[in-house]
XYZ file of C-alpha atoms in Angstrom:
693
model
C 0.000 0.000 0.000
C 1.426 3.166 -1.041
C 2.307 5.444 1.723
C 0.401 8.615 1.656
C 2.373 11.675 1.586
C 1.844 13.548 4.764
C -0.555 16.379 4.140
C 2.056 18.776 5.284
C 4.307 17.717 2.411
C 1.657 17.115 -0.215
C 1.639 18.931 -3.501
C -1.767 20.265 -2.644
C -0.490 21.610 0.619
C 2.586 23.027 -1.001
C 0.432 24.504 -3.726
C -1.869 25.974 -1.136
C 1.044 27.294 0.896
C 2.912 28.524 -2.160
C -0.177 30.110 -3.689
C -1.070 31.701 -0.393
C 2.438 33.087 -0.028
C 2.400 34.468 -3.580
C -0.984 36.084 -3.106
C 0.108 37.334 0.315
C 3.256 38.882 -1.150
C 1.239 40.465 -3.948
C -1.312 41.785 -1.472
C 1.377 43.186 0.812
C 3.163 44.686 -2.182
C -0.065 46.325 -3.374
C -0.953 47.486 0.135
C 2.481 48.998 0.814
C 3.847 50.155 -2.527
C 0.889 51.720 -4.312
C -0.486 53.770 -1.381
C 3.048 55.024 -0.777
C 3.505 55.784 -4.474
C 0.161 57.581 -4.676
C 0.905 59.571 -1.534
C 4.321 60.634 -2.861
C 2.860 61.683 -6.221
C 0.076 63.649 -4.531
C 2.615 65.310 -2.253
C 4.843 66.251 -5.182
C 1.871 67.759 -7.013
C 0.933 69.680 -3.856
C 4.493 70.982 -3.491
C 4.651 72.135 -7.105
C 1.210 73.758 -6.957
C 1.751 75.575 -3.650
C 5.246 76.710 -4.650
C 3.826 78.105 -7.904
C 1.056 79.880 -5.965
C 3.664 81.386 -3.612
C 5.871 82.591 -6.484
C 2.944 84.185 -8.331
C 1.743 85.841 -5.107
C 5.189 87.323 -4.354
C 5.469 88.622 -7.942
C 2.169 90.501 -7.508
C 2.988 92.002 -4.108
C 6.728 92.664 -4.400
C 6.336 96.264 -5.605
C 3.654 97.441 -3.107
C 5.462 95.465 -0.376
C 8.733 97.258 -1.139
C 6.866 100.591 -1.030
C 5.292 99.486 2.311
C 1.788 99.678 0.871
C 0.603 96.805 3.054
C -3.088 97.477 2.457
C -2.548 96.765 -1.252
C -0.552 93.661 -0.222
C -3.463 92.314 1.824
C -5.897 93.167 -0.991
C -3.692 91.087 -3.302
C -4.462 88.052 -1.126
C -8.058 87.957 -2.432
C -7.205 85.785 -5.423
C -5.177 83.159 -3.565
C -7.700 83.049 -0.685
C -10.082 81.309 -3.102
C -7.924 78.168 -2.687
C -9.897 75.987 -0.226
C -6.690 74.399 1.127
C -5.104 77.740 2.104
C -4.876 78.090 5.900
C -2.892 81.280 6.419
C -0.547 83.895 4.935
C 1.893 85.895 7.072
C 4.196 88.627 5.687
C 7.397 89.644 7.526
C 9.413 92.712 6.572
C 13.188 92.807 6.469
C 13.240 93.358 10.253
C 11.149 90.201 10.704
C 8.088 92.191 11.825
C 4.613 90.943 10.886
C 3.144 93.514 8.457
C 0.344 91.715 6.598
C -1.656 88.586 7.444
C -4.495 86.265 6.536
C -5.729 83.949 9.362
C -2.894 84.910 11.725
C -4.471 82.881 14.543
C -4.254 79.671 12.505
C -0.696 80.537 11.508
C 0.439 80.964 15.102
C -1.354 77.793 16.122
C 0.537 75.925 13.384
C 3.873 77.507 14.464
C 4.261 78.872 10.944
C 7.831 80.140 11.397
C 9.328 76.810 12.545
C 10.418 75.648 9.082
C 13.788 73.879 9.138
C 13.999 72.137 5.765
C 16.432 73.458 3.205
C 13.696 74.195 0.698
C 11.708 76.358 3.147
C 8.892 73.789 3.514
C 7.650 71.668 6.393
C 5.071 68.889 6.843
C 3.695 68.349 10.320
C 0.372 68.380 12.167
C -1.572 68.140 8.898
C -0.168 71.439 7.567
C 2.100 72.031 4.572
C 4.268 75.016 5.520
C 6.107 77.114 2.985
C 8.454 80.064 3.294
C 9.190 82.303 0.302
C 11.471 85.389 0.250
C 10.035 88.595 -1.274
C 12.589 90.087 -3.667
C 12.194 93.488 -5.297
C 14.843 94.691 -7.715
C 17.289 92.009 -6.581
C 16.869 93.043 -2.936
C 15.247 90.884 -0.250
C 12.546 93.108 1.276
C 10.718 90.511 3.372
C 9.458 86.943 3.775
C 6.113 85.324 3.038
C 4.896 82.339 5.087
C 2.034 80.250 3.697
C 0.273 77.207 5.103
C -1.907 74.704 3.247
C -4.143 72.067 4.803
C -3.221 68.416 4.226
C -6.599 67.191 5.443
C -8.018 66.626 1.951
C -4.766 65.027 0.739
C -4.526 62.728 3.737
C -8.205 61.802 3.485
C -7.844 60.896 -0.196
C -4.664 58.946 0.504
C -6.280 57.117 3.396
C -9.363 56.239 1.338
C -7.186 54.953 -1.504
C -5.045 52.941 0.926
C -8.139 51.391 2.476
C -9.529 50.507 -0.933
C -6.273 48.864 -1.985
C -6.071 47.100 1.396
C -9.576 45.751 0.966
C -8.790 44.589 -2.563
C -5.541 42.923 -1.448
C -7.193 41.356 1.568
C -10.080 40.126 -0.573
C -7.707 38.562 -3.054
C -5.776 36.860 -0.281
C -8.877 35.562 1.549
C -10.558 34.340 -1.628
C -7.377 32.558 -2.653
C -7.096 30.717 0.686
C -10.785 29.675 0.686
C -10.846 28.245 -2.799
C -7.330 26.942 -3.425
C -7.858 23.747 -1.374
C -10.640 22.290 -3.517
C -9.280 23.453 -6.837
C -5.599 22.659 -6.488
C -5.514 20.410 -9.571
C -7.189 22.809 -11.958
C -5.626 25.756 -10.156
C -2.051 24.934 -11.118
C -2.309 26.217 -14.650
C -4.262 29.434 -13.814
C -1.849 30.060 -10.959
C 1.047 29.811 -13.356
C -0.672 32.271 -15.637
C -1.250 34.640 -12.751
C 2.395 34.412 -11.730
C 3.359 35.262 -15.298
C 1.037 38.266 -15.245
C 2.496 39.416 -11.935
C 6.010 39.108 -13.341
C 5.009 41.111 -16.403
C 3.390 43.797 -14.260
C 6.450 44.001 -12.019
C 8.454 44.778 -15.176
C 6.092 47.636 -16.029
C 3.920 45.906 -18.652
C 0.366 46.552 -17.478
C -1.333 45.219 -20.628
C -1.344 41.600 -19.368
C -4.474 40.112 -17.767
C -5.322 36.791 -16.099
C -7.287 34.956 -18.810
C -9.755 32.942 -16.703
C -13.367 33.022 -17.909
C -14.943 30.625 -15.423
C -17.680 31.780 -13.106
C -16.263 30.117 -10.035
C -14.196 31.659 -7.262
C -10.995 31.435 -9.326
C -12.670 33.386 -12.095
C -13.826 35.977 -9.556
C -10.292 36.165 -8.195
C -8.958 36.669 -11.701
C -11.488 39.433 -12.359
C -10.587 41.139 -9.082
C -6.921 40.850 -9.926
C -7.561 42.237 -13.414
C -9.477 45.171 -11.886
C -6.539 45.819 -9.629
C -4.174 45.726 -12.624
C -6.575 48.025 -14.489
C -6.418 50.566 -11.646
C -2.652 50.313 -11.611
C -2.566 50.721 -15.400
C -4.815 53.791 -15.137
C -2.444 55.352 -12.633
C 0.480 54.562 -14.924
C -1.447 56.047 -17.867
C -1.977 59.219 -15.855
C 1.750 59.471 -15.286
C 2.402 58.967 -18.993
C -0.150 61.709 -19.725
C 1.751 64.019 -17.390
C 4.957 63.235 -19.262
C 3.185 63.984 -22.541
C 2.010 67.327 -21.193
C 5.552 68.113 -20.136
C 6.694 67.358 -23.673
C 3.994 69.662 -25.025
C 5.047 72.382 -22.607
C 8.614 71.962 -23.758
C 7.484 72.642 -27.305
C 5.555 75.671 -26.054
C 8.728 76.960 -24.409
C 10.558 76.774 -27.712
C 7.656 78.588 -29.364
C 7.715 81.247 -26.642
C 11.427 81.662 -27.225
C 10.800 82.314 -30.918
C 8.081 84.835 -30.101
C 10.314 86.621 -27.612
C 13.049 86.887 -30.215
C 10.486 88.522 -32.525
C 9.557 90.907 -29.715
C 13.239 91.736 -29.279
C 13.480 92.586 -32.979
C 10.427 94.837 -32.696
C 11.986 96.562 -29.706
C 15.129 97.270 -31.671
C 12.972 98.893 -34.353
C 11.228 100.859 -31.620
C 14.576 102.106 -30.317
C 15.481 103.260 -33.812
C 12.176 105.132 -34.056
C 12.906 106.729 -30.689
C 16.310 107.856 -31.894
C 14.755 109.461 -34.974
C 12.115 111.166 -32.828
C 14.823 112.414 -30.503
C 16.739 113.847 -33.456
C 13.586 115.643 -34.666
C 12.926 116.990 -31.196
C 16.486 118.262 -30.844
C 16.242 119.944 -34.254
C 13.119 121.782 -33.105
C 14.667 122.763 -29.771
C 17.900 123.918 -31.411
C 15.921 126.241 -33.693
C 14.039 127.790 -30.778
C 15.400 131.232 -29.963
C 15.467 130.735 -26.199
C 17.457 128.431 -23.953
C 15.849 125.063 -23.158
C 17.292 122.396 -20.887
C 16.357 119.929 -18.183
C 18.193 118.345 -15.254
C 17.654 115.394 -12.923
C 17.809 115.444 -9.133
C 21.624 115.238 -9.255
C 21.710 118.373 -11.473
C 22.882 116.320 -14.452
C 21.777 117.812 -17.784
C 19.343 115.443 -19.493
C 18.606 117.537 -22.580
C 19.639 120.970 -23.841
C 19.497 122.994 -27.044
C 22.209 124.983 -28.792
C 21.216 128.421 -27.360
C 21.819 126.955 -23.893
C 25.264 125.674 -24.918
C 26.147 129.029 -26.515
C 25.155 130.815 -23.319
C 27.324 128.437 -21.268
C 30.277 128.994 -23.621
C 30.034 132.737 -22.976
C 30.540 131.943 -19.288
C 33.573 129.819 -20.152
C 31.827 126.515 -19.465
C 31.656 124.099 -22.387
C 28.881 121.858 -21.064
C 26.107 119.833 -22.645
C 24.010 116.733 -22.141
C 25.448 114.437 -19.471
C 27.404 117.228 -17.741
C 26.581 118.735 -14.363
C 24.608 121.964 -14.631
C 26.534 123.310 -11.620
C 29.952 122.725 -13.196
C 32.856 124.193 -11.181
C 34.039 126.152 -14.233
C 31.026 128.463 -13.926
C 32.162 130.101 -10.705
C 30.955 129.835 -7.081
C 28.509 132.754 -7.297
C 26.800 131.272 -10.357
C 26.590 127.816 -8.770
C 25.133 129.184 -5.537
C 22.504 131.245 -7.354
C 21.386 128.448 -9.702
C 21.476 125.706 -7.084
C 18.967 127.714 -5.084
C 16.702 128.036 -8.143
C 17.003 124.351 -9.052
C 16.226 123.305 -5.472
C 13.039 125.401 -5.478
C 11.830 123.609 -8.591
C 12.914 120.201 -7.251
C 10.662 120.952 -4.266
C 7.770 120.857 -6.797
C 7.474 124.642 -7.140
C 6.740 126.067 -10.584
C 7.945 129.656 -10.939
C 9.446 132.294 -13.233
C 12.704 134.116 -12.522
C 14.176 137.095 -14.406
C 17.962 137.323 -14.330
C 20.040 140.234 -15.638
C 23.295 139.650 -17.467
C 25.986 142.206 -18.231
C 27.424 141.950 -21.754
C 31.001 142.794 -22.699
C 29.835 146.086 -24.239
C 28.234 147.090 -20.925
C 24.675 146.435 -22.097
C 22.331 144.674 -19.684
C 20.306 141.720 -20.926
C 17.160 140.469 -19.198
C 16.507 136.724 -19.378
C 13.213 135.306 -18.127
C 13.479 131.675 -16.987
C 10.496 129.400 -16.463
C 11.172 126.518 -14.059
C 8.878 123.486 -14.444
C 9.148 120.476 -12.092
C 9.175 117.148 -13.971
C 6.978 114.657 -12.157
C 6.445 110.946 -12.714
C 4.742 108.434 -10.434
C 3.835 111.349 -8.086
C 7.521 112.143 -7.588
C 9.642 115.052 -8.828
C 12.219 113.478 -11.167
C 13.910 116.676 -12.339
C 13.417 120.215 -13.669
C 12.768 121.627 -17.148
C 13.920 125.212 -17.710
C 13.105 127.603 -20.526
C 14.925 130.890 -20.904
C 13.676 133.728 -23.101
C 15.556 136.935 -23.738
C 13.119 139.675 -22.664
C 15.593 142.517 -22.951
C 13.518 143.981 -25.750
C 10.432 143.842 -23.577
C 12.231 145.614 -20.760
C 13.509 148.246 -23.154
C 9.998 148.718 -24.520
C 8.621 149.148 -21.027
C 11.209 151.832 -20.301
C 10.493 153.441 -23.647
C 6.748 153.519 -22.916
C 7.355 155.299 -19.623
C 9.624 157.852 -21.279
C 7.651 158.301 -24.514
C 3.969 158.373 -23.705
C 3.215 159.711 -27.181
C 4.224 156.350 -28.650
C 1.656 154.503 -26.560
C 0.216 152.450 -29.429
C 3.579 151.069 -30.454
C 4.464 150.320 -26.842
C 1.120 148.563 -26.358
C 1.832 146.401 -29.382
C 5.216 145.436 -27.989
C 3.630 144.607 -24.666
C 1.148 142.441 -26.522
C 3.972 140.714 -28.344
C 5.734 140.125 -25.046
C 2.497 138.746 -23.598
C 2.154 136.303 -26.455
C 5.825 135.405 -26.098
C 5.211 134.688 -22.418
C 2.225 132.561 -23.401
C 4.393 130.653 -25.846
C 7.031 130.244 -23.133
C 4.370 128.932 -20.767
C 2.836 126.490 -23.251
C 6.131 125.258 -24.642
C 7.257 124.799 -21.045
C 4.218 122.691 -20.241
C 4.664 120.649 -23.415
C 8.373 120.199 -22.702
C 7.485 118.984 -19.211
C 5.310 116.302 -20.795
C 8.061 115.508 -23.315
C 10.651 115.129 -20.583
C 8.251 113.038 -18.522
C 7.673 110.716 -21.483
C 11.432 110.414 -22.051
C 11.935 109.672 -18.348
C 9.188 107.029 -18.376
C 10.715 105.377 -21.471
C 14.175 105.488 -19.911
C 12.878 104.018 -16.639
C 10.951 101.330 -18.540
C 14.087 100.346 -20.455
C 16.271 100.358 -17.338
C 13.783 98.074 -15.560
C 13.241 95.809 -18.575
C 13.001 92.062 -17.948
C 15.086 91.291 -21.048
C 18.044 90.416 -18.789
C 15.916 87.701 -17.253
C 15.086 86.397 -20.734
C 18.764 86.077 -21.588
C 19.427 84.149 -18.384
C 16.479 81.839 -19.065
C 17.700 81.208 -22.627
C 21.185 80.417 -21.318
C 19.619 77.894 -18.934
C 17.804 76.246 -21.869
C 20.982 76.054 -23.935
C 22.856 74.416 -21.053
C 20.199 71.687 -20.757
C 19.239 71.331 -24.433
C 20.520 67.739 -24.693
C 18.306 66.570 -21.823
C 15.581 69.209 -22.029
C 12.600 66.959 -21.196
C 14.274 65.667 -18.030
C 15.280 69.223 -17.071
C 11.724 70.516 -17.481
C 10.121 67.549 -15.706
C 12.473 67.022 -12.756
C 14.703 70.015 -12.185
C 13.113 72.653 -9.855
C 14.387 75.465 -12.072
C 13.058 73.758 -15.176
C 9.621 73.366 -13.638
C 9.467 77.106 -13.002
C 10.716 78.024 -16.471
C 7.357 77.633 -18.251
C 5.564 79.930 -15.852
C 8.453 82.370 -16.045
C 8.235 82.559 -19.847
C 4.471 83.095 -19.720
C 4.879 85.838 -17.143
C 7.799 87.348 -19.088
C 5.699 87.624 -22.250
C 3.080 89.733 -20.475
C 5.737 91.928 -18.869
C 7.541 92.573 -22.151
C 4.227 93.338 -23.868
C 3.442 95.767 -21.049
C 6.855 97.417 -21.544
C 6.148 97.731 -25.266
C 2.780 99.322 -24.587
C 4.397 101.880 -22.270
C 7.116 102.713 -24.828
C 4.724 103.026 -27.797
C 2.286 105.097 -25.724
C 5.024 107.537 -24.743
C 6.373 107.642 -28.322
C 2.947 108.681 -29.589
C 2.767 111.229 -26.791
C 6.211 112.560 -27.797
C 5.069 112.935 -31.420
C 1.932 114.816 -30.339
C 3.905 117.172 -28.080
C 6.498 117.886 -30.801
C 3.695 118.811 -33.215
C 2.196 121.112 -30.563
C 5.546 122.894 -30.111
C 5.797 123.386 -33.903
C 2.272 124.814 -34.110
C 2.699 127.148 -31.119
C 6.041 128.491 -32.352
C 4.632 129.015 -35.857
C 1.651 130.908 -34.455
C 3.902 133.032 -32.221
C 6.185 133.925 -35.132
C 3.175 134.863 -37.246
C 1.895 137.111 -34.471
C 5.319 138.588 -33.698
C 5.767 139.731 -37.305
C 2.232 141.137 -37.517
C 1.656 144.695 -38.607
C -0.276 147.441 -36.774
C -1.879 148.375 -40.092
C -5.406 147.336 -40.973
C -5.829 144.494 -43.430
C -8.727 142.400 -44.661
C -8.962 139.496 -42.242
C -10.986 136.284 -42.226
C -12.006 136.162 -38.576
C -12.335 132.341 -38.171
C -8.684 131.991 -39.216
C -7.553 134.764 -36.854
C -9.483 133.143 -33.993
C -7.808 129.789 -34.689
C -4.372 131.489 -34.745
C -5.072 133.142 -31.395
C -6.279 129.891 -29.828
C -3.225 128.084 -31.146
C -1.102 130.381 -28.972
C -2.805 128.806 -25.961
C -1.387 125.389 -26.844
C -3.100 122.593 -24.945
C -4.671 124.872 -22.325
C -8.183 123.562 -23.022
C -7.076 119.967 -22.501
C -5.070 120.696 -19.376
C -7.928 122.596 -17.770
C -10.617 120.204 -19.115
C -12.421 122.972 -21.004
C -14.919 122.111 -23.738
C -14.375 124.509 -26.663
C -17.328 125.066 -29.025
C -16.972 127.129 -32.224
C -20.089 128.125 -34.176
C -19.346 130.167 -37.299
C -21.970 131.299 -39.769
C -21.378 130.298 -43.393
C -19.960 132.849 -45.867
C -18.306 135.075 -43.269
C -16.781 138.026 -45.208
C -13.364 139.506 -44.587
C -13.258 142.726 -42.561
C -10.540 145.435 -42.321
C -8.916 145.017 -38.884
C -5.491 144.980 -37.249
C -4.393 141.358 -36.776
C -2.097 141.973 -33.804
C -4.698 143.845 -31.778
C -7.427 141.342 -32.589
C -5.273 138.389 -31.511
C -4.403 140.294 -28.345
C -8.130 140.709 -27.572
C -9.018 137.050 -28.222
C -6.092 135.785 -26.132
C -7.106 138.099 -23.282
C -10.745 136.977 -23.403
C -9.685 133.320 -23.474
C -7.517 133.749 -20.388
C -10.235 135.638 -18.524
C -12.726 132.869 -19.372
C -10.290 130.215 -18.166
C -9.735 132.092 -14.887
C -13.493 132.633 -14.435
C -14.046 128.851 -14.603
C -11.400 128.066 -11.991
C -14.049 126.889 -9.491
C -16.472 125.484 -12.093
C -16.983 121.682 -11.949
C -14.742 119.911 -14.448
C -17.607 118.495 -16.534
C -19.274 121.933 -16.822
C -16.326 124.002 -18.082
C -17.232 125.357 -21.503
C -16.145 128.176 -23.807
C -18.386 128.928 -26.778
C -17.256 131.196 -29.640
C -20.017 132.300 -32.052
C -19.513 134.442 -35.142
C -22.343 135.702 -37.331
C -23.346 138.601 -39.513
C -25.912 141.119 -38.227
C -26.887 143.846 -40.691
C -23.689 145.746 -41.534
C -21.628 144.220 -38.742
C -19.853 141.044 -37.812
C -20.647 140.036 -34.224
C -18.296 137.820 -32.224
C -19.674 136.388 -28.958
C -17.218 134.878 -26.497
C -19.122 132.973 -23.762
C -17.981 130.994 -20.731
C -19.692 128.954 -18.003
C -17.690 130.593 -15.238
C -18.426 132.625 -12.123
C -20.389 135.363 -13.909
C -20.425 139.119 -13.184
C -22.400 141.016 -10.591
C -24.892 143.482 -12.188
C -23.177 146.515 -10.624
C -19.863 145.506 -12.213
C -21.126 145.040 -15.786
C -20.623 148.734 -16.606
C -17.390 149.077 -14.623
C -15.528 146.038 -15.922
C -13.817 147.948 -18.770
C -12.652 150.818 -16.528
C -8.953 151.359 -16.042
C -7.697 149.668 -12.877
C -10.921 147.745 -12.181
C -10.415 144.046 -11.464
C -12.077 141.242 -9.504
C -8.921 139.105 -9.414
C -6.713 138.964 -6.345
C -3.597 139.272 -8.532
C -5.046 141.412 -11.355
C -4.310 145.048 -12.218
C -7.340 146.011 -14.312
C -5.389 146.640 -17.537
C -6.416 143.705 -19.762
C -10.086 144.400 -20.574
C -9.423 148.156 -20.602
C -6.790 147.728 -23.321
C -9.133 145.376 -25.227
C -11.869 148.019 -25.199
C -9.373 150.624 -26.419
C -8.245 148.368 -29.298
C -11.851 147.671 -30.348
C -12.634 151.392 -30.384
C -9.484 152.132 -32.405
C -10.630 149.624 -35.037
C -14.086 151.235 -35.242
C -15.962 148.557 -33.317
C -17.787 148.136 -30.013
C -17.372 145.798 -27.070
C -19.684 145.014 -24.161
C -20.396 142.212 -21.703
C -23.598 140.326 -20.855
C -24.140 138.324 -17.649
C -27.177 137.236 -15.659
C -25.243 137.441 -12.387
C -22.904 135.413 -10.231
C -22.672 131.745 -11.172
C -24.431 132.348 -14.521
C -21.382 132.751 -16.755
C -20.712 135.724 -19.016
C -20.618 136.657 -22.708
C -18.299 139.289 -24.195
C -19.714 140.729 -27.415
C -17.429 142.233 -30.083
C -19.078 144.127 -32.943
C -17.043 144.995 -36.061
C -18.197 147.116 -39.015
C -18.015 145.357 -42.379
C -16.423 148.514 -43.866
C -13.673 150.576 -42.258
C -14.762 153.787 -40.525
C -12.635 156.884 -40.988
C -11.765 159.495 -38.434
C -12.239 157.346 -35.357
C -10.908 158.878 -32.198
C -8.057 156.918 -30.653
C -8.536 156.623 -26.874
C -5.750 156.312 -24.333
C -4.155 152.822 -24.294
C -3.127 151.485 -20.894
C -0.199 149.106 -20.388
C -1.235 145.488 -19.854
C 0.447 143.278 -17.246
C 2.716 140.722 -18.859
């Protein structure tokens, strides 16, 4: 009788034991490896996401943080606070003081500042802690601490681990229960399953246990296949991530190409700027007066040839880039001009007349207009315009001495007034020009192109293993976001440069128009000539430059068709219109911005042309309507009562009439000028009073 093999040593037992061990190993492997793998992947994704959030947040707040605008810093938290996992944000300044927070109580409870890892992160007590320095213009201005909850991550990881544990345990239990009765037919399926396990361990997740029976072994095979399917899905997700990284790598190369195109466009922009600068300098060099500007260190930013000629007469050969207070100009000169520059650098706009003794003993009077140059609510420098007013001073002395030449003296005073207006308007325009140049210069000095070059160098160094660099290297992971952010910043720089270039072009055109109008007026004759009034009005308004825009005044012109020419004196008429325009502007000083309006109407009434000049200003009291043209009468704190009196005299000299209409205070006023269509002979010429310049 054949001896039975002890059950302990039987094939069935060994099969059962072996099968149980295999399934147990598989179950333990699944229970330990895959939850750990999933947890590590989830943690890596969390680290990358939170680090990206921290970098983006610091890029938004670095400028207001450096300027200590902590309210804007806290307002910038609104976007990141939408993240449900965010627990707290704490901002420290460079002295390690808390200056801005979100959920400070939670931060202190989590001991937010006890981060000891090299990468400024910490995982404990269910909180992912992160520390990020705040850098502004290559200077560390503070530190940002952020905390993210790990509750959701841990819950998901725990649920996944439990699911895998249940699956592994189920496989193991089912295998033990059914292997005893099916050991004979189980040998072949078990072999197949071992083969599948070996294939899966090598990374081939396409294998399945091919058992189609409906018994427990078939159920075990289906459960095992479902487990392999889940593992394959996870592996597929990882492959998808790798594919996305490859796509992002291609996008980086595309971004690089686009940035190179942007660089080419910027070079063209710089060339356009150089041409515009040459045009501007040509205009400034042909201006009769001195024009220059300085920065806060008194360095000359721009100057025209009359300024250089004036400096040469003092023995100082200076120009752009030199110090305006050069030692070669003498201590007295430096002391006097430093005081003037400092007044303007204190944001004071003023005019200063300086006398200069020539070699022949003649005294020259130079009137200088000092305009502070402001940008970003800060005085960046000073623009100065100098106009030789010696002729005006001589005319004033001549008027005092020769009263019989009053008309000629009045004309010269009018010319000086227009010259002062031109000086004022060109000064304002030059201030805008200098501001635009300063903004462009600041934009170029702060350009992020240096960062682009560094990023490109990093790509070139890792070009042979670019995919690995992008996927695994911390710097590579940040590179995509950096390029996307860099594109927006460079586009923003371009917008600023093009905007200021257009503004430069507009201001240069304004200077041309104002100078042309001033030259036309300066060469005008005191003789009557047939004039087309709409054209004369436009010439007079052109002398005001951009006054209407700066003071937000709506200008309305209503001219009747077929206006005939009338015999008038151009110089006097322009003087009148300029004076009325200034009075209207001053009358609307306290008028709401959206209600400021000047309306000029011109129409024919019988044998006269009637010009009505209306404003929406403060109006005139009834008792002052008849007195407003009297010599010395004024309602202005700084007025002298000469302007309207001289206008009335000029109108009478040209055979016309002038009066004012107003319904009272706050109702505005209308000045009416009536001109005969034909010249009247034998008009009496009244006394002409000097007008303040």
